XYZ file of N, CA and C in Angstrom:
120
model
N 0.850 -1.194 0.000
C 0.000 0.000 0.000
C 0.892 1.252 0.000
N 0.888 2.052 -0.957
C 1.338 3.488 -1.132
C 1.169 4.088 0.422
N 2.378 4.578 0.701
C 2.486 5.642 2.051
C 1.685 6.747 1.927
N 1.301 7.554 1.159
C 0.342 8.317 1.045
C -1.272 7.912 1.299
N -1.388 6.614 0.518
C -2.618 6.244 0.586
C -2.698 5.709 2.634
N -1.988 5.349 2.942
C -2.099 4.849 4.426
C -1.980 6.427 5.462
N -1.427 7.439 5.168
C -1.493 8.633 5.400
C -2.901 9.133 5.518
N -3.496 8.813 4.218
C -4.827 8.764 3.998
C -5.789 8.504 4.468
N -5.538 7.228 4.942
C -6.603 6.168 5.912
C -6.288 6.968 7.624
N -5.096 6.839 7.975
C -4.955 6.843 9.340
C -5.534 8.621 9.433
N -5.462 9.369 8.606
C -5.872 10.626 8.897
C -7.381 10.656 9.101
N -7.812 9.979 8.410
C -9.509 9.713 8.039
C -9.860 9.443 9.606
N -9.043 8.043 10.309
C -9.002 7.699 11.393
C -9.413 8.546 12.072
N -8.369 9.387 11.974
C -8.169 10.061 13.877
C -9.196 11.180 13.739
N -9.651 11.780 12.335
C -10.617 12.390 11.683
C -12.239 12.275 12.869
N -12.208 10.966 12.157
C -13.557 10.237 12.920
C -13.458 10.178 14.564
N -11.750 9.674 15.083
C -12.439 9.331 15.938
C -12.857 11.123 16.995
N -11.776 11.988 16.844
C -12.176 13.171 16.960
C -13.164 13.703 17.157
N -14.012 13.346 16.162
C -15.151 14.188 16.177
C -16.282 13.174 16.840
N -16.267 12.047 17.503
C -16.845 11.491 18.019
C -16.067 11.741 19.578
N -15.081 12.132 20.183
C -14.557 12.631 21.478
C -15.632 13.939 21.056
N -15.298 14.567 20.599
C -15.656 15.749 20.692
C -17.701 16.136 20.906
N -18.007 15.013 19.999
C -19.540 15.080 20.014
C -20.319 14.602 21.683
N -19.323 13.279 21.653
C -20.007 12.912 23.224
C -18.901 12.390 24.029
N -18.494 13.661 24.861
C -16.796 13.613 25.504
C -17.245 12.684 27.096
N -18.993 12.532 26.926
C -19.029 11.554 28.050
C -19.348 10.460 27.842
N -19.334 9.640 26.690
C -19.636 8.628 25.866
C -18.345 8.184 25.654
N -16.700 8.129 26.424
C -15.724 7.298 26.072
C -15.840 6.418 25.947
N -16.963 4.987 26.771
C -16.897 3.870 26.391
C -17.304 2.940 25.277
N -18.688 3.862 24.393
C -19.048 3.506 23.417
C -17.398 3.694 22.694
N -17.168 5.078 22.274
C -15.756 5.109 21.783
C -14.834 4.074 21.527
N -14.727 3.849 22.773
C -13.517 2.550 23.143
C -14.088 1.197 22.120
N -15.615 1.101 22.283
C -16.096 -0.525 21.633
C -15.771 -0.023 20.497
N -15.900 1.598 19.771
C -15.969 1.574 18.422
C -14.637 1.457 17.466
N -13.382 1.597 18.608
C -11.983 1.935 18.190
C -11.842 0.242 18.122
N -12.265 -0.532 18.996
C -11.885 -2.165 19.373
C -12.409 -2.388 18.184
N -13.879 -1.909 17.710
C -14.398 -2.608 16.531
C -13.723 -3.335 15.257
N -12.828 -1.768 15.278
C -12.462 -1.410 13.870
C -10.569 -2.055 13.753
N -10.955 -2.900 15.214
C -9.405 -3.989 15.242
C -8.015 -2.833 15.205
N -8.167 -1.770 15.646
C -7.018 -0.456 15.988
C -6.938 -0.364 17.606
């Protein structure tokens, strides 16, 4: 996989998970199942 394209993905990542801290900063544990989900 092209380093750019994985640049790509992991930015998308932290993208999402961001704005899900940010939406419900008292909802860490859903968070946590959703980061486990996604095997990261």
């Amino acid at each position: 996989m092209p380093l750019n394209r994985i640049n790509a993905v992991g930015g998308t990542f932290i993208l999402i998970c961001g704005v899900l801290l940010y939406l419900s900063p008292d909802n860490l544990t859903a968070n946590s199942i959703i980061i486990q989900s996604l095997g990261i």
